[in-house]
PDB file of C-alpha atoms in Angstrom:
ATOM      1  CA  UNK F   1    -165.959  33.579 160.524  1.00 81.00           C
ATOM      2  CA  UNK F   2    -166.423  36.717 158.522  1.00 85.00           C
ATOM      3  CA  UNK F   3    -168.442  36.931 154.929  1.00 90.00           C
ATOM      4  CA  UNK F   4    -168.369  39.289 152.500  1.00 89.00           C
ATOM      5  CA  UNK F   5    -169.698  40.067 149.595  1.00 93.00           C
ATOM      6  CA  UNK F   6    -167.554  42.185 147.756  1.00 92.00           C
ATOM      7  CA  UNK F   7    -167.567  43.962 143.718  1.00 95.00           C
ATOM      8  CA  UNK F   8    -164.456  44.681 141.634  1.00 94.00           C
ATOM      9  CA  UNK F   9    -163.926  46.688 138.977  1.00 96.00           C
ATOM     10  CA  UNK F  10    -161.014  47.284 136.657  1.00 97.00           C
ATOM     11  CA  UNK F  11    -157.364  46.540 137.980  1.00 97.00           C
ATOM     12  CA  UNK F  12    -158.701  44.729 141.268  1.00 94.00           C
ATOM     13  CA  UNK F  13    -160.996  42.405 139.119  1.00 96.00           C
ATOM     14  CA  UNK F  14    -158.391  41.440 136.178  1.00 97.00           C
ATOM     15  CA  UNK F  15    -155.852  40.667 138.854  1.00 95.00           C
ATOM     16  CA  UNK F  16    -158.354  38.214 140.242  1.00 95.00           C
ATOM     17  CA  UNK F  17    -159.212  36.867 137.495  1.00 96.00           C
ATOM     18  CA  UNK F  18    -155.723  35.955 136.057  1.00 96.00           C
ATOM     19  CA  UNK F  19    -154.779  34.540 139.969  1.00 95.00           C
ATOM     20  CA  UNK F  20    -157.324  31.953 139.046  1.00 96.00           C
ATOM     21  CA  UNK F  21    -156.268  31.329 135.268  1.00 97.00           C
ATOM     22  CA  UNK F  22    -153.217  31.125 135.940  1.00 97.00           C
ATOM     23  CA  UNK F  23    -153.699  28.392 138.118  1.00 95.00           C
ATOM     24  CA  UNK F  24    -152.367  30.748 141.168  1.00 91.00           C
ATOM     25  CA  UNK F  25    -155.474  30.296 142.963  1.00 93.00           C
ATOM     26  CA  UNK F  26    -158.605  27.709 142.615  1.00 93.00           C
ATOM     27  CA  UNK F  27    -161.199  30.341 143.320  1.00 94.00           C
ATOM     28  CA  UNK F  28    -161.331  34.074 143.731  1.00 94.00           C
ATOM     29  CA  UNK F  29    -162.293  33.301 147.497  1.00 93.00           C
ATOM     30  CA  UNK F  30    -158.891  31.137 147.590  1.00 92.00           C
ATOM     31  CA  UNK F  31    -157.073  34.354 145.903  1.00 94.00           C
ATOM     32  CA  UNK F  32    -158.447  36.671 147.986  1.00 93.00           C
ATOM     33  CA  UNK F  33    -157.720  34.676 151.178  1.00 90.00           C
ATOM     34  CA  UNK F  34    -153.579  34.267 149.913  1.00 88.00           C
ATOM     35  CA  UNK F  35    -153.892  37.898 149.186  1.00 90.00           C
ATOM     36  CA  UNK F  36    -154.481  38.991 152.682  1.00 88.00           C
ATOM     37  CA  UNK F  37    -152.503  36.543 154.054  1.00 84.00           C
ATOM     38  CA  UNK F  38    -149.474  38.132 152.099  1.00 87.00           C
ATOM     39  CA  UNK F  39    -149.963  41.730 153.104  1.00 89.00           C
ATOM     40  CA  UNK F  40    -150.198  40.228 156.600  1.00 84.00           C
ATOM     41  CA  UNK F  41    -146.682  39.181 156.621  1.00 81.00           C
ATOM     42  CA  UNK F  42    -145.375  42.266 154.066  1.00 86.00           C
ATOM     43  CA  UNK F  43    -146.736  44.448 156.633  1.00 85.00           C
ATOM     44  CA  UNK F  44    -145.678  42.823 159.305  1.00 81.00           C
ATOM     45  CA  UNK F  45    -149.048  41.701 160.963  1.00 80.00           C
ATOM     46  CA  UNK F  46    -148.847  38.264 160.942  1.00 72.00           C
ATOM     47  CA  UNK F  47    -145.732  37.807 162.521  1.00 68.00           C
ATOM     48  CA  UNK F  48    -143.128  34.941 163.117  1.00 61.00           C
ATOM     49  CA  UNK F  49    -145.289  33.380 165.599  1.00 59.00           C
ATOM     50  CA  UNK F  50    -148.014  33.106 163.115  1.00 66.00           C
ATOM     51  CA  UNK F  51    -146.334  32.674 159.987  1.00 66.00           C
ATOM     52  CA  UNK F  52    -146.948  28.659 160.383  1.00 69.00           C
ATOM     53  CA  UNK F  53    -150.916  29.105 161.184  1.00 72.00           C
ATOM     54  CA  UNK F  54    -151.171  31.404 158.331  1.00 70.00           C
ATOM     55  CA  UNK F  55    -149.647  28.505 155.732  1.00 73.00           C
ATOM     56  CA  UNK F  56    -151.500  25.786 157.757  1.00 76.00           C
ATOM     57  CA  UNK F  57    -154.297  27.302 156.983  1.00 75.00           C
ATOM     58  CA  UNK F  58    -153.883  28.276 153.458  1.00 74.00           C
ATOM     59  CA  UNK F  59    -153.034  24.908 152.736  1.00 71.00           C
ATOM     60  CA  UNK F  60    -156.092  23.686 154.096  1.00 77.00           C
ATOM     61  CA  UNK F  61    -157.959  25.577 152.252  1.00 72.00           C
ATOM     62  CA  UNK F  62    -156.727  25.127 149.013  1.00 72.00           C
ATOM     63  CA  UNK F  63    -156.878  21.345 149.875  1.00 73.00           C
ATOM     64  CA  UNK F  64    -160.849  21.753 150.288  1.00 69.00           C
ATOM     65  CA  UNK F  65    -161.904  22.743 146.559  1.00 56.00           C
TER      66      UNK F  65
END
């Protein structure tokens, strides 16, 4: 397991905010986790194989809140 603590500022930390309030994500963790997740797969680095872990587990988390 990996933590961060990480700041945003302008763009990066509207964009969270409004994943949240509009009920896209529960919490900015949750947001940020579906965000990487997605550039994974648009970039090609989660691949086919897995595609299935990577919704498991996002579905898990959002589960936990």
């Amino acid at each position: 397991m990996t933590t961060l603590t990480v700041e945003f500022r302008g763009v990066p930390e509207i964009v969270l905010e409004a994943l949240v309030e509009h009920g896209y994500a529960k919490t900015k963790t949750e947001a940020l986790r579906y965000a990487l997740i997605h550039i994974g797969e648009e970039l090609d680095l989660v691949r086919h194989r897995f595609h299935a872990r990577a919704e498991e587990y996002a579905y898990t988390e959002s589960k936990r809140k």
